[in-house]
Amino acid sequence: MPMITISIRMQKTLRTLWRYCWLSALTSVLLKAAYPQDKLDGHSYSSQATPAYTYRSGVSEVRLLFFAADKQNRVVDGLKRTDFAVLDNSWVVRDFRSLTRSGSVHLDVILLVDCSASVLPRFDREFRNAMNLVSQPGWRPEDNLSVLVFGGREVNLVCDGNCGNWFTSEHMAALPSGGATPLFDAVIAATDVLAQRRQFGRLPVIVVFSDGNDTISVASLHDAWKKIVASEELVYAVDVSGDSENSNGNSALRKMADDSGGRYLSLSEDPAELLKGIIGDLQSGLVVSYSVPETTAGFHSLRILPTHNLNLQFRSRRGYFYQAARPRQETLP
Amino acid sequence: MKHVLPLALFLSFPAIMTAQMGMYQHGSVIRMHMGDCTLAHGGFMVAFGGPSMAVNQESCPEYTLMSPNVVYVIVGKSSNQLIPLSEIVDFRLHKNELAVRVDDAKHESRFVIKEMMVRSEWERMQRHIDEQLKAAELRETEH
């Protein structure tokens, strides 16, 4: 009888032991799954065990300033999203993220004044026109206005910031005049100045008063053009030569202005109206944004065309440089 | 009897219009660029006729028109033959050409058909091009 009792007791003990073993094995498996070895060892991540993460970032939105006019070149009011389509590298874009007026945008303007020998006979007139432009009532106190002069081998930023009152006869007399024309170097210098103080919601604009005949620049017309397109600045070129015929000078000015979405203006027309036109133009622009339809890196050509009314005419920059997403490898701290 | 013919014409006008509208297929212009006019001006013989043929410097608009089943590449006959880029374009095939109805106007604008492709095939090809571009881009950025 006692023998039987012992064997029953032993069986019970063995069963209990078996349960403990089974339970401890299960607990250890669960613990390993919940807390990996490196956590249990040092309670911290090891940089060798954690893989470095690579992520890509890139701008996929295009913001495009444009101007709409009718056949008589009058500004079109009340333009809707459905009235136009953007051709981005020949792809038709009709799906826009936003469409706003540029009137609410503040301006960052650089006036580029040519002081070289080729414009010397007309320099007085050129200076007065620049003065008339800054005294137009359309400017707002928030707009930034700077003056950069060029002539000989020099390009000088003579006034930076709030230069509405800079155009005086004293300043005009003090300006160096004569020498060669470093127009393209001056345009590049202006784009650099604007790029340094670039802010979201501020439109960078260059107004060039020149005859367009560059004679000494280190940079070429192509370099200046590339810089303008890459920096997405608006160029208004005021041709002070008074030549109505095509020349190298006015075609260079026209190229820079047209491809930036700005305008080429000749002072052989009524200067007061032209200058008023620049201010009106800057306030009548529209800004449309959309996602890039094709992520090919490099130059993307741009054009805006009507969707219904073929009498509508659009002006915008002719393209932009798209940069592909750049990979960056980073390790978690 | 004198008034019967005009009356009959008047009554049948909506039916004629409806029939004409029914002839049109719908599509959407997805691409447009200014391209070579050779095909539009002289057709196949000028395009493939060799160097003795006159070379035209003018550029003509080239549109990629996508319909539910077929994708057409069409070329205008002059630089100013533009069609509005509205969401939906009405068009019909007429004597080896593609006639596009310009924004509800009564007239049509006729284009030379440069290419035709089944839509699924065109989409497959585009996907392939996209993949190749992305791969090239990736290689470029990693170097």
Tab-separated table of C-alpha atoms in Angstrom, chain A:
chain	number	residue	atom	x	y	z
A	1	MET	CA	0.000	0.000	0.000
A	2	PRO	CA	2.778	2.484	0.934
A	3	MET	CA	4.655	1.484	-2.291
A	4	ILE	CA	1.612	2.390	-4.304
A	5	THR	CA	1.336	5.752	-2.502
A	6	ILE	CA	5.007	6.604	-3.329
A	7	SER	CA	4.662	5.780	-6.987
A	8	ILE	CA	1.533	7.973	-7.209
A	9	ARG	CA	3.424	10.815	-5.448
A	10	MET	CA	6.393	10.388	-7.851
A	11	GLN	CA	4.100	10.526	-10.818
A	12	LYS	CA	2.604	13.772	-9.533
A	13	THR	CA	6.083	15.279	-8.953
A	14	LEU	CA	7.229	14.276	-12.428
A	15	ARG	CA	4.129	15.854	-13.978
A	16	THR	CA	4.728	19.108	-12.056
A	17	LEU	CA	8.396	19.139	-13.140
A	18	TRP	CA	7.415	18.548	-16.755
A	19	ARG	CA	4.944	21.477	-16.567
A	20	TYR	CA	7.661	23.796	-15.142
A	21	CYS	CA	10.123	22.824	-17.893
A	22	TRP	CA	7.556	23.338	-20.594
A	23	LEU	CA	6.485	26.698	-19.164
A	24	SER	CA	10.055	27.983	-18.780
A	25	ALA	CA	10.888	27.018	-22.377
A	26	LEU	CA	7.828	28.840	-23.631
A	27	THR	CA	8.646	31.922	-21.534
A	28	SER	CA	12.205	32.051	-22.865
A	29	VAL	CA	10.994	31.835	-26.500
A	30	LEU	CA	8.493	34.630	-25.887
A	31	LEU	CA	11.116	36.807	-24.153
A	32	LYS	CA	13.567	36.355	-27.044
A	33	ALA	CA	10.940	37.365	-29.523
A	34	ALA	CA	9.926	40.456	-27.546
A	35	TYR	CA	13.443	41.620	-26.618
A	36	PRO	CA	16.220	40.937	-29.120
A	37	GLN	CA	19.667	40.038	-27.817
A	38	ASP	CA	21.217	43.509	-28.218
A	39	LYS	CA	18.442	45.024	-26.128
A	40	LEU	CA	18.830	42.474	-23.387
A	41	ASP	CA	22.624	42.774	-23.327
A	42	GLY	CA	23.286	46.483	-23.226
A	43	HIS	CA	19.824	48.031	-23.257
A	44	SER	CA	20.885	50.085	-26.268
A	45	TYR	CA	21.051	49.884	-30.079
A	46	SER	CA	24.283	48.841	-31.616
A	47	SER	CA	25.218	50.787	-34.764
A	48	GLN	CA	26.598	47.620	-36.335
A	49	ALA	CA	23.401	45.700	-35.876
A	50	THR	CA	21.051	48.449	-37.062
A	51	PRO	CA	21.103	48.961	-40.826
A	52	ALA	CA	21.654	52.496	-42.176
A	53	TYR	CA	18.541	53.927	-43.779
A	54	THR	CA	18.644	55.422	-47.260
A	55	TYR	CA	15.956	57.864	-48.160
A	56	ARG	CA	15.405	59.993	-51.178
A	57	SER	CA	14.181	63.540	-51.214
A	58	GLY	CA	13.352	65.827	-54.096
A	59	VAL	CA	11.069	68.642	-55.120
A	60	SER	CA	8.143	67.336	-57.110
A	61	GLU	CA	6.067	70.511	-57.262
A	62	VAL	CA	6.434	73.153	-59.928
A	63	ARG	CA	5.323	76.716	-59.175
A	64	LEU	CA	4.885	78.710	-62.336
A	65	LEU	CA	4.212	82.417	-62.667
A	66	PHE	CA	2.377	83.325	-65.852
A	67	PHE	CA	0.455	86.105	-67.527
A	68	ALA	CA	-2.732	85.742	-69.548
A	69	ALA	CA	-3.833	88.192	-72.227
A	70	ASP	CA	-6.393	88.334	-75.018
A	71	LYS	CA	-5.649	88.879	-78.702
A	72	GLN	CA	-5.383	92.643	-78.140
A	73	ASN	CA	-2.810	91.989	-75.391
A	74	ARG	CA	-5.191	93.103	-72.646
A	75	VAL	CA	-4.952	91.371	-69.267
A	76	VAL	CA	-7.589	88.647	-68.805
A	77	ASP	CA	-9.368	88.728	-65.468
A	78	GLY	CA	-11.158	85.818	-63.883
A	79	LEU	CA	-9.103	83.070	-65.477
A	80	LYS	CA	-10.123	79.630	-64.187
A	81	ARG	CA	-8.124	76.413	-63.758
A	82	THR	CA	-10.082	74.834	-66.605
A	83	ASP	CA	-9.145	77.601	-69.067
A	84	PHE	CA	-5.569	76.513	-69.635
A	85	ALA	CA	-3.200	73.564	-69.613
A	86	VAL	CA	0.537	73.488	-68.973
A	87	LEU	CA	2.861	71.625	-71.316
A	88	ASP	CA	5.691	70.312	-69.157
A	89	ASN	CA	8.267	68.549	-71.346
A	90	SER	CA	5.386	68.124	-73.815
A	91	TRP	CA	3.138	66.355	-71.240
A	92	VAL	CA	-0.259	68.030	-70.851
A	93	VAL	CA	-0.957	69.006	-67.225
A	94	ARG	CA	-4.538	69.971	-66.360
A	95	ASP	CA	-4.583	68.883	-62.723
A	96	PHE	CA	-3.349	71.847	-60.692
A	97	ARG	CA	-2.718	71.988	-56.963
A	98	SER	CA	-3.339	75.728	-56.711
A	99	LEU	CA	-3.962	78.868	-58.732
A	100	THR	CA	-3.372	82.238	-57.051
A	101	ARG	CA	-2.786	85.829	-58.096
A	102	SER	CA	0.767	87.152	-57.858
A	103	GLY	CA	-0.551	90.503	-56.625
A	104	SER	CA	-0.262	89.241	-53.049
A	105	VAL	CA	3.399	88.325	-53.539
A	106	HIS	CA	6.097	90.802	-52.468
A	107	LEU	CA	8.746	91.740	-54.986
A	108	ASP	CA	12.497	91.584	-54.692
A	109	VAL	CA	13.710	93.758	-57.571
A	110	ILE	CA	17.198	94.548	-58.819
A	111	LEU	CA	17.567	97.394	-61.291
A	112	LEU	CA	20.594	96.767	-63.508
A	113	VAL	CA	21.818	100.059	-64.943
A	114	ASP	CA	24.281	100.048	-67.842
A	115	CYS	CA	26.904	102.828	-67.399
A	116	SER	CA	29.206	101.728	-70.240
A	117	ALA	CA	30.504	103.895	-73.084
A	118	SER	CA	28.018	102.486	-75.609
A	119	VAL	CA	25.070	103.984	-73.715
A	120	LEU	CA	26.828	107.164	-72.625
A	121	PRO	CA	25.031	109.477	-75.112
A	122	ARG	CA	21.691	108.211	-73.762
A	123	PHE	CA	22.719	107.651	-70.147
A	124	ASP	CA	20.812	110.680	-68.858
A	125	ARG	CA	17.606	109.350	-70.391
A	126	GLU	CA	18.302	105.827	-69.138
A	127	PHE	CA	18.844	107.086	-65.591
A	128	ARG	CA	15.651	109.160	-65.700
A	129	ASN	CA	13.672	106.151	-66.896
A	130	ALA	CA	15.004	104.022	-64.064
A	131	MET	CA	14.070	106.871	-61.704
A	132	ASN	CA	10.554	107.017	-63.206
A	133	LEU	CA	10.164	103.294	-62.731
A	134	VAL	CA	10.941	103.397	-59.021
A	135	SER	CA	8.655	106.395	-58.517
A	136	GLN	CA	5.628	104.580	-60.003
A	137	PRO	CA	2.758	104.363	-57.500
A	138	GLY	CA	2.426	100.579	-57.853
A	139	TRP	CA	5.349	99.721	-55.535
A	140	ARG	CA	4.530	98.663	-51.994
A	141	PRO	CA	6.609	99.333	-48.882
A	142	GLU	CA	7.241	95.596	-48.464
A	143	ASP	CA	8.850	95.377	-51.906
A	144	ASN	CA	12.620	95.221	-51.944
A	145	LEU	CA	14.398	97.415	-54.482
A	146	SER	CA	18.163	97.326	-55.125
A	147	VAL	CA	20.394	98.998	-57.725
A	148	LEU	CA	23.347	97.392	-59.461
A	149	VAL	CA	25.407	99.347	-61.986
A	150	PHE	CA	27.885	97.997	-64.507
A	151	GLY	CA	30.454	99.538	-66.837
A	152	GLY	CA	34.132	99.029	-67.658
A	153	ARG	CA	35.121	95.870	-65.834
A	154	GLU	CA	33.069	96.571	-62.763
A	155	VAL	CA	29.725	95.386	-61.486
A	156	ASN	CA	28.713	97.222	-58.305
A	157	LEU	CA	25.744	96.886	-56.037
A	158	VAL	CA	25.381	100.587	-55.253
A	159	CYS	CA	22.204	100.338	-53.195
A	160	ASP	CA	20.838	97.264	-51.443
A	161	GLY	CA	17.308	97.036	-50.130
A	162	ASN	CA	15.043	100.016	-49.850
A	163	CYS	CA	16.337	102.127	-52.775
A	164	GLY	CA	13.210	104.003	-53.811
A	165	ASN	CA	14.887	107.340	-53.117
A	166	TRP	CA	18.315	106.464	-54.412
A	167	PHE	CA	17.876	107.922	-57.915
A	168	THR	CA	19.081	111.488	-57.346
A	169	SER	CA	21.237	113.765	-59.506
A	170	GLU	CA	24.050	113.510	-56.911
A	171	HIS	CA	24.124	109.744	-57.196
A	172	MET	CA	23.968	109.978	-60.971
A	173	ALA	CA	26.961	112.327	-61.067
A	174	ALA	CA	28.939	110.041	-58.763
A	175	LEU	CA	28.457	106.960	-60.949
A	176	PRO	CA	31.435	105.713	-62.947
A	177	SER	CA	30.601	105.914	-66.626
A	178	GLY	CA	32.271	104.720	-69.803
A	179	GLY	CA	34.298	101.647	-70.627
A	180	ALA	CA	33.215	98.244	-71.822
A	181	THR	CA	29.859	96.484	-71.178
A	182	PRO	CA	29.961	93.458	-68.832
A	183	LEU	CA	26.204	92.799	-69.225
A	184	PHE	CA	26.204	89.009	-68.781
A	185	ASP	CA	28.490	89.184	-65.727
A	186	ALA	CA	26.150	91.791	-64.270
A	187	VAL	CA	23.096	89.601	-64.878
A	188	ILE	CA	24.841	86.690	-63.140
A	189	ALA	CA	25.820	88.957	-60.219
A	190	ALA	CA	22.199	90.095	-59.904
A	191	THR	CA	20.898	86.502	-59.885
A	192	ASP	CA	23.452	85.662	-57.156
A	193	VAL	CA	22.337	88.590	-54.992
A	194	LEU	CA	18.684	87.599	-55.403
A	195	ALA	CA	19.458	83.938	-54.715
A	196	GLN	CA	21.225	84.800	-51.438
A	197	ARG	CA	18.144	86.438	-49.958
A	198	ARG	CA	15.545	84.194	-51.566
A	199	GLN	CA	12.386	83.849	-49.497
A	200	PHE	CA	9.194	81.927	-50.087
A	201	GLY	CA	6.437	84.292	-51.230
A	202	ARG	CA	8.855	86.891	-52.620
A	203	LEU	CA	9.165	87.184	-56.387
A	204	PRO	CA	12.705	87.862	-57.677
A	205	VAL	CA	12.748	90.330	-60.582
A	206	ILE	CA	15.578	91.860	-62.626
A	207	VAL	CA	14.966	95.008	-64.669
A	208	VAL	CA	17.859	95.639	-67.072
A	209	PHE	CA	18.428	99.038	-68.648
A	210	SER	CA	20.988	98.404	-71.391
A	211	ASP	CA	21.625	98.291	-75.138
A	212	GLY	CA	22.419	94.587	-74.779
A	213	ASN	CA	25.830	94.817	-76.460
A	214	ASP	CA	28.076	92.879	-74.101
A	215	THR	CA	31.749	93.522	-74.860
A	216	ILE	CA	33.806	92.185	-71.961
A	217	SER	CA	31.981	89.638	-69.790
A	218	VAL	CA	33.722	86.489	-68.681
A	219	ALA	CA	30.348	84.750	-68.889
A	220	SER	CA	28.522	84.120	-72.160
A	221	LEU	CA	24.899	84.779	-73.058
A	222	HIS	CA	24.250	81.066	-72.538
A	223	ASP	CA	25.752	81.215	-69.023
A	224	ALA	CA	23.546	84.182	-68.133
A	225	TRP	CA	20.487	82.506	-69.671
A	226	LYS	CA	21.164	79.268	-67.770
A	227	LYS	CA	21.516	81.159	-64.513
A	228	ILE	CA	18.248	83.029	-65.087
A	229	VAL	CA	16.335	79.844	-65.930
A	230	ALA	CA	17.828	77.933	-62.994
A	231	SER	CA	17.097	80.715	-60.499
A	232	GLU	CA	13.565	81.227	-61.861
A	233	GLU	CA	13.842	84.990	-61.912
A	234	LEU	CA	11.697	87.268	-64.035
A	235	VAL	CA	13.650	89.555	-66.375
A	236	TYR	CA	12.363	92.780	-67.899
A	237	ALA	CA	14.813	94.105	-70.454
A	238	VAL	CA	14.538	97.776	-71.341
A	239	ASP	CA	16.489	98.359	-74.556
A	240	VAL	CA	17.937	101.865	-74.345
A	241	SER	CA	19.682	101.712	-77.749
A	242	GLY	CA	16.652	102.994	-79.601
A	243	ASP	CA	17.390	100.608	-82.502
A	244	SER	CA	14.229	99.259	-84.021
A	245	GLU	CA	16.121	96.784	-86.226
A	246	ASN	CA	17.328	93.445	-84.983
A	247	SER	CA	20.838	93.501	-83.598
A	248	ASN	CA	22.920	91.195	-81.425
A	249	GLY	CA	22.226	93.470	-78.491
A	250	ASN	CA	18.464	93.462	-78.652
A	251	SER	CA	18.260	89.739	-79.464
A	252	ALA	CA	20.330	88.988	-76.331
A	253	LEU	CA	18.019	91.148	-74.228
A	254	ARG	CA	14.963	89.593	-75.875
A	255	LYS	CA	16.230	86.050	-75.243
A	256	MET	CA	16.853	86.662	-71.535
A	257	ALA	CA	13.506	88.417	-71.060
A	258	ASP	CA	11.302	86.083	-73.107
A	259	ASP	CA	12.715	82.848	-71.708
A	260	SER	CA	12.281	84.061	-68.131
A	261	GLY	CA	8.619	84.929	-68.689
A	262	GLY	CA	9.348	88.662	-68.576
A	263	ARG	CA	9.225	91.191	-71.375
A	264	TYR	CA	11.514	92.949	-73.790
A	265	LEU	CA	10.712	96.660	-73.985
A	266	SER	CA	12.224	99.255	-76.246
A	267	LEU	CA	12.536	102.866	-75.202
A	268	SER	CA	11.750	103.875	-78.773
A	269	GLU	CA	8.128	103.374	-77.652
A	270	ASP	CA	6.453	105.598	-75.058
A	271	PRO	CA	8.677	105.070	-71.964
A	272	ALA	CA	6.101	106.170	-69.415
A	273	GLU	CA	3.592	103.609	-70.677
A	274	LEU	CA	6.229	100.887	-70.817
A	275	LEU	CA	7.305	101.439	-67.236
A	276	LYS	CA	3.700	101.551	-66.078
A	277	GLY	CA	3.291	98.281	-67.985
A	278	ILE	CA	6.018	96.567	-65.933
A	279	ILE	CA	4.293	97.413	-62.658
A	280	GLY	CA	0.890	96.408	-64.026
A	281	ASP	CA	2.362	93.191	-65.344
A	282	LEU	CA	3.880	92.242	-62.001
A	283	GLN	CA	0.527	92.705	-60.302
A	284	SER	CA	-1.563	90.857	-62.875
A	285	GLY	CA	0.406	87.603	-62.865
A	286	LEU	CA	-0.972	84.256	-61.750
A	287	VAL	CA	0.870	81.476	-59.977
A	288	VAL	CA	-0.076	77.889	-60.697
A	289	SER	CA	1.378	74.837	-58.977
A	290	TYR	CA	1.315	71.193	-60.053
A	291	SER	CA	3.268	68.015	-59.519
A	292	VAL	CA	5.995	67.163	-62.019
A	293	PRO	CA	4.526	64.860	-64.699
A	294	GLU	CA	7.879	63.346	-65.665
A	295	THR	CA	10.802	62.999	-63.294
A	296	THR	CA	13.523	63.185	-65.923
A	297	ALA	CA	16.418	65.171	-64.520
A	298	GLY	CA	17.560	68.205	-66.493
A	299	PHE	CA	15.814	70.898	-68.445
A	300	HIS	CA	12.021	70.718	-68.670
A	301	SER	CA	10.453	72.889	-71.360
A	302	LEU	CA	7.303	74.806	-70.427
A	303	ARG	CA	4.445	76.271	-72.376
A	304	ILE	CA	0.887	77.250	-71.487
A	305	LEU	CA	-1.933	76.747	-73.981
A	306	PRO	CA	-5.687	77.390	-73.807
A	307	THR	CA	-8.176	74.572	-73.291
A	308	HIS	CA	-11.167	76.309	-74.892
A	309	ASN	CA	-10.579	79.836	-76.089
A	310	LEU	CA	-7.830	79.906	-78.712
A	311	ASN	CA	-7.701	83.718	-78.495
A	312	LEU	CA	-6.064	83.513	-75.089
A	313	GLN	CA	-2.319	84.085	-75.046
A	314	PHE	CA	-0.040	83.055	-72.218
A	315	ARG	CA	3.427	84.132	-71.222
A	316	SER	CA	5.639	82.283	-68.759
A	317	ARG	CA	9.216	81.149	-68.402
A	318	ARG	CA	10.217	78.669	-71.087
A	319	GLY	CA	11.465	76.000	-68.758
A	320	TYR	CA	13.130	74.957	-65.548
A	321	PHE	CA	15.822	72.586	-64.383
A	322	TYR	CA	14.518	69.535	-62.583
A	323	GLN	CA	16.832	67.877	-60.119
A	324	ALA	CA	16.293	64.225	-59.417
A	325	ALA	CA	15.826	63.022	-55.843
A	326	ARG	CA	19.199	62.646	-54.150
A	327	PRO	CA	19.787	59.574	-52.020
A	328	ARG	CA	21.039	60.184	-48.463
A	329	GLN	CA	22.266	57.502	-46.132
A	330	GLU	CA	21.640	58.079	-42.449
A	331	THR	CA	21.909	56.003	-39.308
A	332	LEU	CA	19.430	56.235	-36.495
A	333	PRO	CA	20.871	57.867	-33.338
